[in-house]
Tab-separated table of C-alpha atoms and ligand atoms in Angstrom:
chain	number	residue	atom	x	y	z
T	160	UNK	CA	-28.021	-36.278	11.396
T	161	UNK	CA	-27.436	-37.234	15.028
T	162	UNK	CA	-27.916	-34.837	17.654
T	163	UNK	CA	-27.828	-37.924	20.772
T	164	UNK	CA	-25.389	-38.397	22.678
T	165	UNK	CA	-22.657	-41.015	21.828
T	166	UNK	CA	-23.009	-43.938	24.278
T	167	UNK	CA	-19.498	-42.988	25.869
T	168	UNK	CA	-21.017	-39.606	26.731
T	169	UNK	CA	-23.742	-39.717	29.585
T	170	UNK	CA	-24.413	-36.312	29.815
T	171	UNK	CA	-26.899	-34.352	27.445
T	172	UNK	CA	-25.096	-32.128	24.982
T	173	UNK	CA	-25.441	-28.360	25.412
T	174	UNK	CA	-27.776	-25.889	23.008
T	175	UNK	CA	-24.136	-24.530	21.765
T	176	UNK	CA	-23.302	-27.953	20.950
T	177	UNK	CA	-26.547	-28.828	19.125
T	178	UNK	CA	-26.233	-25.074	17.770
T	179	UNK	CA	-22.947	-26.046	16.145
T	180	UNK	CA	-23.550	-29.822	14.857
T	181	UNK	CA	-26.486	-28.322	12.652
T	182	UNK	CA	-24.603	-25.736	11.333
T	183	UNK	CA	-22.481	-28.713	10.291
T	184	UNK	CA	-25.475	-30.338	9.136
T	185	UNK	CA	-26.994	-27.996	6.934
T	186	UNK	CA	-23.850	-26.729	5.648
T	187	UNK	CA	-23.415	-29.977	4.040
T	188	UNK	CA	-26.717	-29.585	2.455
T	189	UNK	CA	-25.839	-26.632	0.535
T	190	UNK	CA	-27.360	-24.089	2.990
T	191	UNK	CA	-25.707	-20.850	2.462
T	192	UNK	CA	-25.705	-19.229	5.897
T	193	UNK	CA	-25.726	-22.711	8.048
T	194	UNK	CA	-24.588	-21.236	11.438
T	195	UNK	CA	-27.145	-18.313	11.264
T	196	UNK	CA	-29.924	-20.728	9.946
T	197	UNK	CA	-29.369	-22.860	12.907
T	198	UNK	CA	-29.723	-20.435	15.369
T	199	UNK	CA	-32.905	-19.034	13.749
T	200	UNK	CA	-34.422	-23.095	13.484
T	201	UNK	CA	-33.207	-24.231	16.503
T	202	UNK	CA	-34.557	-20.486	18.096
T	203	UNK	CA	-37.709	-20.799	16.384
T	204	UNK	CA	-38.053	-24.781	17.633
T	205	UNK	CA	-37.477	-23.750	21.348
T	206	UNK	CA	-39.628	-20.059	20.730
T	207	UNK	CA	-36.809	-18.296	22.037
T	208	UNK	CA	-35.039	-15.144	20.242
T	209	UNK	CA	-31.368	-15.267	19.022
T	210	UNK	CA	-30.531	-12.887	22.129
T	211	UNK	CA	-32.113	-15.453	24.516
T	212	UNK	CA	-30.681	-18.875	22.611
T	213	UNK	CA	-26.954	-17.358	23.179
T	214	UNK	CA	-27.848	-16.868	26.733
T	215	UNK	CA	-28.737	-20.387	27.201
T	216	UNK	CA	-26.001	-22.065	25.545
T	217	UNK	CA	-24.999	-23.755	28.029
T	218	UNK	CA	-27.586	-25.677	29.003
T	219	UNK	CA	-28.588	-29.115	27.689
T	220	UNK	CA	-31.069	-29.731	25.851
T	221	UNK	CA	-33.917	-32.013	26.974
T	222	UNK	CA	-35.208	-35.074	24.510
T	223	UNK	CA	-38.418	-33.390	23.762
T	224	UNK	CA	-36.544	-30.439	22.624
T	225	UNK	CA	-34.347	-32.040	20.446
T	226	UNK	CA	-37.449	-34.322	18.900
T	227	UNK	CA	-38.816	-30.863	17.819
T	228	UNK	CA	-35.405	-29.684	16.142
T	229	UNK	CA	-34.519	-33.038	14.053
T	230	UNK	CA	-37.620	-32.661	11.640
T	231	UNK	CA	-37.432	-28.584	11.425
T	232	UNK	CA	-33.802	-28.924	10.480
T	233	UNK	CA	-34.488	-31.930	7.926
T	234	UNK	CA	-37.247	-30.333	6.390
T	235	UNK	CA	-34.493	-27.331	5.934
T	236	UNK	CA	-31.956	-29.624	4.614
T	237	UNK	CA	-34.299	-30.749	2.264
T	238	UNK	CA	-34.356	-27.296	0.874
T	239	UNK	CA	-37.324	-25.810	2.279
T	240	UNK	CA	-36.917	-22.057	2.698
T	241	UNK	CA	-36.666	-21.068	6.266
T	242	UNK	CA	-39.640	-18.600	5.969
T	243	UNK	CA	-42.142	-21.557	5.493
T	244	UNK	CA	-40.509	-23.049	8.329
T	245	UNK	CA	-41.304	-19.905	10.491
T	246	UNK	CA	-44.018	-18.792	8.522
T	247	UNK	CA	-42.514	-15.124	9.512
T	248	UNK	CA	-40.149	-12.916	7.236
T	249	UNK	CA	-38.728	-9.546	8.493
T	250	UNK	CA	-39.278	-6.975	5.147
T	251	UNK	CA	-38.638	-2.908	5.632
T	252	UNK	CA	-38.137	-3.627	9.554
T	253	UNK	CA	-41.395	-5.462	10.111
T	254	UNK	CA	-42.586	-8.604	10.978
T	255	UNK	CA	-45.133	-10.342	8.069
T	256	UNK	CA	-46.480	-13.642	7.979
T	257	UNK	CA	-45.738	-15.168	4.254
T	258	UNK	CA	-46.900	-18.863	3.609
T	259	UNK	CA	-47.068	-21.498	0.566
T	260	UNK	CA	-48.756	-18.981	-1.906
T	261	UNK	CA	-47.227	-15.734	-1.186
T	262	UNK	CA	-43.500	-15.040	-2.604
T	263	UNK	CA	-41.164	-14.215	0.299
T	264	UNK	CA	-40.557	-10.747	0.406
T	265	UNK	CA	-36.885	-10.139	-0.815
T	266	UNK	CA	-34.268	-7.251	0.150
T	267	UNK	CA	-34.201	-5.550	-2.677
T	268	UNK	CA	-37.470	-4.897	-2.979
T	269	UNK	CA	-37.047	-2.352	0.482
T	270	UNK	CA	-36.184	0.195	-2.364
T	271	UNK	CA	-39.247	-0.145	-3.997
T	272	UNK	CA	-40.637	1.093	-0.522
T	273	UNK	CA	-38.162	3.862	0.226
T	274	UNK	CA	-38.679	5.055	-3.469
T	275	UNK	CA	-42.661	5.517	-2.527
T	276	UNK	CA	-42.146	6.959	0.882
T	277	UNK	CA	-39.957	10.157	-1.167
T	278	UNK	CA	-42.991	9.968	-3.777
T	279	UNK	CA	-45.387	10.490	-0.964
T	280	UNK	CA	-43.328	12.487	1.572
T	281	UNK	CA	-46.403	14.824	1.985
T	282	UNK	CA	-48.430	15.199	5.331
T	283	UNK	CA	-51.184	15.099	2.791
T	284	UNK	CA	-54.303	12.274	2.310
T	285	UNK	CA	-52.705	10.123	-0.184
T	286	UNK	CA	-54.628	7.223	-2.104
T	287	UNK	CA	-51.963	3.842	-3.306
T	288	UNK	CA	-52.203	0.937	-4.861
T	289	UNK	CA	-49.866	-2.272	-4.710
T	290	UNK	CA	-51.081	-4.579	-7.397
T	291	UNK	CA	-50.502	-8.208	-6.634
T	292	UNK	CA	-49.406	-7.539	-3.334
T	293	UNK	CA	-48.881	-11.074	-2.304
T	294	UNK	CA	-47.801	-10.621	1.481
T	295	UNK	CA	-48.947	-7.586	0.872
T	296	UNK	CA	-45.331	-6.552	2.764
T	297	UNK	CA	-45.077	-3.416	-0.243
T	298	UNK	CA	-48.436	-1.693	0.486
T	299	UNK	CA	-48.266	-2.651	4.498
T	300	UNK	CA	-44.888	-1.022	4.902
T	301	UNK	CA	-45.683	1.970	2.944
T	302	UNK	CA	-49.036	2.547	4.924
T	303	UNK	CA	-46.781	1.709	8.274
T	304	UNK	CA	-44.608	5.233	7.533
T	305	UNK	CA	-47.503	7.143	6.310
T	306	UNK	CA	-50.086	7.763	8.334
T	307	UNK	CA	-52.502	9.770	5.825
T	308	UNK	CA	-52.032	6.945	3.127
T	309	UNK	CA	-55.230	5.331	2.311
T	310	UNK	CA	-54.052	2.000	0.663
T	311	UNK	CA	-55.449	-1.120	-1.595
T	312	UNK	CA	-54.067	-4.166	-1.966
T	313	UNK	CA	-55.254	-5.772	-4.874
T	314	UNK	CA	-53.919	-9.889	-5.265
T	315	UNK	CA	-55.508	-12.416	-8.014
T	316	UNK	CA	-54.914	-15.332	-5.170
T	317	UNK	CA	-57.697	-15.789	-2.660
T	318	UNK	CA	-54.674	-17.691	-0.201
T	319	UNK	CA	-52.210	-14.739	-0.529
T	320	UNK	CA	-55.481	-12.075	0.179
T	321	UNK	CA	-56.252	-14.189	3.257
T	322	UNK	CA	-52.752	-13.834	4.187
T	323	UNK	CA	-52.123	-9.961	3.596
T	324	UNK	CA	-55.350	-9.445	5.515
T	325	UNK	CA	-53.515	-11.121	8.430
T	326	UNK	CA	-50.645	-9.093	7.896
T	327	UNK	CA	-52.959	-5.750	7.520
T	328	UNK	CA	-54.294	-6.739	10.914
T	329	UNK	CA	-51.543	-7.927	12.259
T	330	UNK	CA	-50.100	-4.068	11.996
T	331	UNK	CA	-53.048	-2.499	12.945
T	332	UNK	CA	-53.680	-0.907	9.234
T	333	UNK	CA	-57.995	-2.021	8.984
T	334	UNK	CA	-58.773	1.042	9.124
T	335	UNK	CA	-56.462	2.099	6.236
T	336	UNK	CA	-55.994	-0.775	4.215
T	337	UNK	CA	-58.027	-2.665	2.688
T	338	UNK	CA	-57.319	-6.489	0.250
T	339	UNK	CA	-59.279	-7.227	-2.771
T	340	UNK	CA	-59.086	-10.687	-4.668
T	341	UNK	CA	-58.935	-9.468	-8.319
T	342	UNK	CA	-56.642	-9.239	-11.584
T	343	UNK	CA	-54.446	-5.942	-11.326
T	344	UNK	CA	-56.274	-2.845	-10.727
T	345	UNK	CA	-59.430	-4.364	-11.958
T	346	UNK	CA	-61.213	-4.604	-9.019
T	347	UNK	CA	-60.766	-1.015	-8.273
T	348	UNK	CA	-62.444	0.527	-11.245
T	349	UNK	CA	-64.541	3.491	-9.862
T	350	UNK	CA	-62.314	4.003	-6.397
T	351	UNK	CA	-59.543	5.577	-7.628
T	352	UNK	CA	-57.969	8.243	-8.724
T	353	UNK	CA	-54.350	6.824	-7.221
T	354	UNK	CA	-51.517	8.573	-6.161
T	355	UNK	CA	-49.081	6.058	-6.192
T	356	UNK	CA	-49.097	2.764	-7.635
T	357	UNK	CA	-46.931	-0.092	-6.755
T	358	UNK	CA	-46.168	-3.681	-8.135
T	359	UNK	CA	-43.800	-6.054	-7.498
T	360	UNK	CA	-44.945	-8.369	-10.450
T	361	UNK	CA	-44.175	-11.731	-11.440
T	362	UNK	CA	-40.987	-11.088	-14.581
T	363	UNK	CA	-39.428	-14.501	-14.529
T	364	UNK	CA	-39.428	-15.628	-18.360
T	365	UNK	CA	-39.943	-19.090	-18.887
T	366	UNK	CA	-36.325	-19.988	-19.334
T	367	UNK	CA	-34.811	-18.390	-16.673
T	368	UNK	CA	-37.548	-20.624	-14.486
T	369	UNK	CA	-35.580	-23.421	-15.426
T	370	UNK	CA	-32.523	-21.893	-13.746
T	371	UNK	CA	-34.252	-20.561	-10.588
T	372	UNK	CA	-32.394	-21.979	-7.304
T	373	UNK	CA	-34.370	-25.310	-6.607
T	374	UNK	CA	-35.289	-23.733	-2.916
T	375	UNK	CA	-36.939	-20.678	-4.974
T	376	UNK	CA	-38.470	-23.075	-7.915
T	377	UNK	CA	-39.765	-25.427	-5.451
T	378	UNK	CA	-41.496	-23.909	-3.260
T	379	UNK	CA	-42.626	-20.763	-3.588
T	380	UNK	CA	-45.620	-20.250	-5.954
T	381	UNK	CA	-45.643	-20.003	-10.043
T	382	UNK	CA	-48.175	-17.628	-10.222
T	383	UNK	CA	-45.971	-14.830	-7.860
T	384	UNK	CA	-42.834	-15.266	-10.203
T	385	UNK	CA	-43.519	-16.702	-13.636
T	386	UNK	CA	-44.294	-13.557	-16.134
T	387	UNK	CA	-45.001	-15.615	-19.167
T	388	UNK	CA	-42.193	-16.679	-22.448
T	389	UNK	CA	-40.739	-13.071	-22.619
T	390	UNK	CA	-41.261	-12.320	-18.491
T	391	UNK	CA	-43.170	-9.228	-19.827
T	392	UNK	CA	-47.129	-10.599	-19.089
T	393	UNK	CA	-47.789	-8.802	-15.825
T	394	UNK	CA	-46.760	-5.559	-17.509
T	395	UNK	CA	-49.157	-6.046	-20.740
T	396	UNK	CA	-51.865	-5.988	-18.636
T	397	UNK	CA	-51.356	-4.274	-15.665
T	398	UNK	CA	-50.007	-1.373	-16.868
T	399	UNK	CA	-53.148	-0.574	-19.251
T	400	UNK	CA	-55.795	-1.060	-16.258
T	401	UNK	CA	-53.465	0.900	-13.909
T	402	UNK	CA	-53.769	3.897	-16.814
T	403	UNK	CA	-57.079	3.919	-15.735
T	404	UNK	CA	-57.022	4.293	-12.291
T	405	UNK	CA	-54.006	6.626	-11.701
T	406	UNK	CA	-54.367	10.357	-10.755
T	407	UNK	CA	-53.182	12.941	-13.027
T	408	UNK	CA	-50.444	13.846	-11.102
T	409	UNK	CA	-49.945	10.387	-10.248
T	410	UNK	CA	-46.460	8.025	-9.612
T	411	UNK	CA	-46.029	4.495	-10.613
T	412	UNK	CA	-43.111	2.490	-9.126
T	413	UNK	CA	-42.430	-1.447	-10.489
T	414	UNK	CA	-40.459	-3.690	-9.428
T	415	UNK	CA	-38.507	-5.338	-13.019
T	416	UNK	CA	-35.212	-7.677	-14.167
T	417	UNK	CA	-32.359	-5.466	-15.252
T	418	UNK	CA	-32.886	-7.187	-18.541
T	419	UNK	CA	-36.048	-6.111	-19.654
T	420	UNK	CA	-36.470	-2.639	-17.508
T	421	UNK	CA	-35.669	-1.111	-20.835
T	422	UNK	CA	-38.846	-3.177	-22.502
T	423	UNK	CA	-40.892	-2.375	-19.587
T	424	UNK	CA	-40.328	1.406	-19.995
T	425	UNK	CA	-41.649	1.148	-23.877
T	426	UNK	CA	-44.729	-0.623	-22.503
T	427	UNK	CA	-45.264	2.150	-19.659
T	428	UNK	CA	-44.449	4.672	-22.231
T	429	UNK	CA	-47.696	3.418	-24.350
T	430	UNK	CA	-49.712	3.693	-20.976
T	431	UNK	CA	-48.643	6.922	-20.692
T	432	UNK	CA	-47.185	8.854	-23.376
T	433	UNK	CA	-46.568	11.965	-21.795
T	434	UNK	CA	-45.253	10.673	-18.399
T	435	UNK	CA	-41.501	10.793	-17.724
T	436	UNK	CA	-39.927	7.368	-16.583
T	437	UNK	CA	-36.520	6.889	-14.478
T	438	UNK	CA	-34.661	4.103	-13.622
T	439	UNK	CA	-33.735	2.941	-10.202
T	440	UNK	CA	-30.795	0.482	-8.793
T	441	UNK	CA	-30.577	-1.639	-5.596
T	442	UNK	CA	-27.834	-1.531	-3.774
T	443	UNK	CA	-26.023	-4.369	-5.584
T	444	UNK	CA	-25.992	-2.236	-8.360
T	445	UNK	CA	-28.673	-3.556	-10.607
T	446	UNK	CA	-31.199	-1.500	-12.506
T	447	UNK	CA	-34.220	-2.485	-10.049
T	448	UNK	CA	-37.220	-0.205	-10.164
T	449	UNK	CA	-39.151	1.671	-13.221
T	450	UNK	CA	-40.529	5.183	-12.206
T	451	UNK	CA	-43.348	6.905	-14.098
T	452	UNK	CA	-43.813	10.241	-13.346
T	453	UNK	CA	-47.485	12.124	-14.691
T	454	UNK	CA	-46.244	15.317	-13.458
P	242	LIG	N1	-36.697	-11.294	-7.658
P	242	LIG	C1	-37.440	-12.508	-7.590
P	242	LIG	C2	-36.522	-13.694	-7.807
P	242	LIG	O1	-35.497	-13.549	-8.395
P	242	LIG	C3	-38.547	-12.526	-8.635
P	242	LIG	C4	-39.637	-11.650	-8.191
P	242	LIG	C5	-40.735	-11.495	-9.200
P	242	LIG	O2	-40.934	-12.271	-10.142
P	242	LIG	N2	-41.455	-10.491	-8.977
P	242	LIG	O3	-36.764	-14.767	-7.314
């Protein structure tokens, strides 16, 4: 793509001209939102906000400038996701660093968070755990609206711990959150009992992989999405390990696909026979979360 000047023009083009021609550009590579993209590259090139970029619009842009937009917005074209471009994703109303081997926190996961902010409405000391926390944007956020929750953050991926712990600092949580490197709950054997457990687990079967959008596929990690043949894995053995850990009046909210939340509820059911389960939906209608209830 060419963002110089044609040899007829003399004059450097203007930030709402460059604004606009990659827009064009990355619309024409198949990316969904091109304008808004653009502004967020182009803002994130010149560190400027999207308030500040429409307030400079009309001024050119200066070569150096423009030699740090051209590779952001190829690497874009080229269908990396625009969070690994930033590095930053917004998730509940905050600000998390995500990376190569994290997933990127998606909307519909926000009701996973309001769903354990009613389960822990309490001004009392409560004790949760968000089991392969990746980001660790589930466990953070929850923490961020309650300040008596004491929360773990439990990931089997030394790169995604290293990353939560950013984000955990990054928020100002040490003191109340802390990251383990471990499978499931299994590095918290003896600190429990929980009162809320969380998990956005990886539920991608193997053939829906194959039909993931190639931005998804590509580049965000395997191990954060892929829930073995029947997308069920995670559940087989987390659910098991996080019977052991949870309180006895304890809540467990997971993240699932519509089409297995029904499977999901039989496994949870064999955790806990006695528990009560509901089903949640996002706000494009799909049956999102599984809640167990110990009551
Ligand atoms: N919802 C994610 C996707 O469709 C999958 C998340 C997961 O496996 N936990 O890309």
């Amino acid at each position: 793509m060419s963002l110089d000047p044609s040899p007829s023009e003399s004059r450097s083009r203007s930030l709402l001209e460059i604004v606009r021609r990659s827009a064009t550009y990355l619309g024409g590579h198949g990316v969904a939102n091109p304008r808004l993209e653009a502004e967020l590259l182009i803002g994130h090139c010149l560190n400027l906000s999207r308030l500040e970029l429409y307030l400079q619009f009309d001024r050119p842009l200066q070569e150096v400038e423009l030699s740090a937009i051209r590779p952001v917005l190829h690497r874009r074209a080229a269908g990396a996701p625009l969070a690994h471009i930033s590095g930053r994703r917004e998730f509940y109303g905050l600000d998390f660093e995500v990376g190569q081997s994290v997933l990127i926190p998606r909307p519909e996961t926000e009701l996973l968070v309001e769903l354990a902010l009613q389960a822990v409405a309490g001004p009392l000391p409560t004790r949760i755990a968000d089991l392969g926390c990746g980001s660790g944007c589930l466990g953070i956020a929850i923490a961020h609206h309650r300040p008596g929750a004491l929360v773990d953050l439990v990931d089997l991926s030394e790169d995604a711990a290293t990353i939560a712990r950013r984000n955990v600092a990054h928020h100002g949580l040490q003191d109340r959150v802390r990251v383990w490197v471990g499978n499931w709950a299994e590095p918290l054997s003896g600190r429990g009992p929980y009162d809320l457990i969380v998990s956005n687990p990886p539920y991608v079967t193997g053939s829906e992989w194959a039909e993931l959008d190639p931005g998804v596929r590509g580049h965000e990690p395997r191990l954060a999405l892929l829930g073995g043949e029947d997308g069920l894995m995670s559940y087989r053995q987390l659910l098991p390990q996080a019977a052991r850990v949870l309180g006895p009046h304890g809540v467990v909210l997971l993240e699932c696909d519509q089409r297995r939340i029904s499977a999901v509820r039989g496994l949870a059911r064999d955790a806990w026979p006695a528990a009560s389960t509901g089903v949640h939906r996002d706000l494009s209608g799909r049956e999102r979360v599984l809640e167990v209830r110990l009551e």
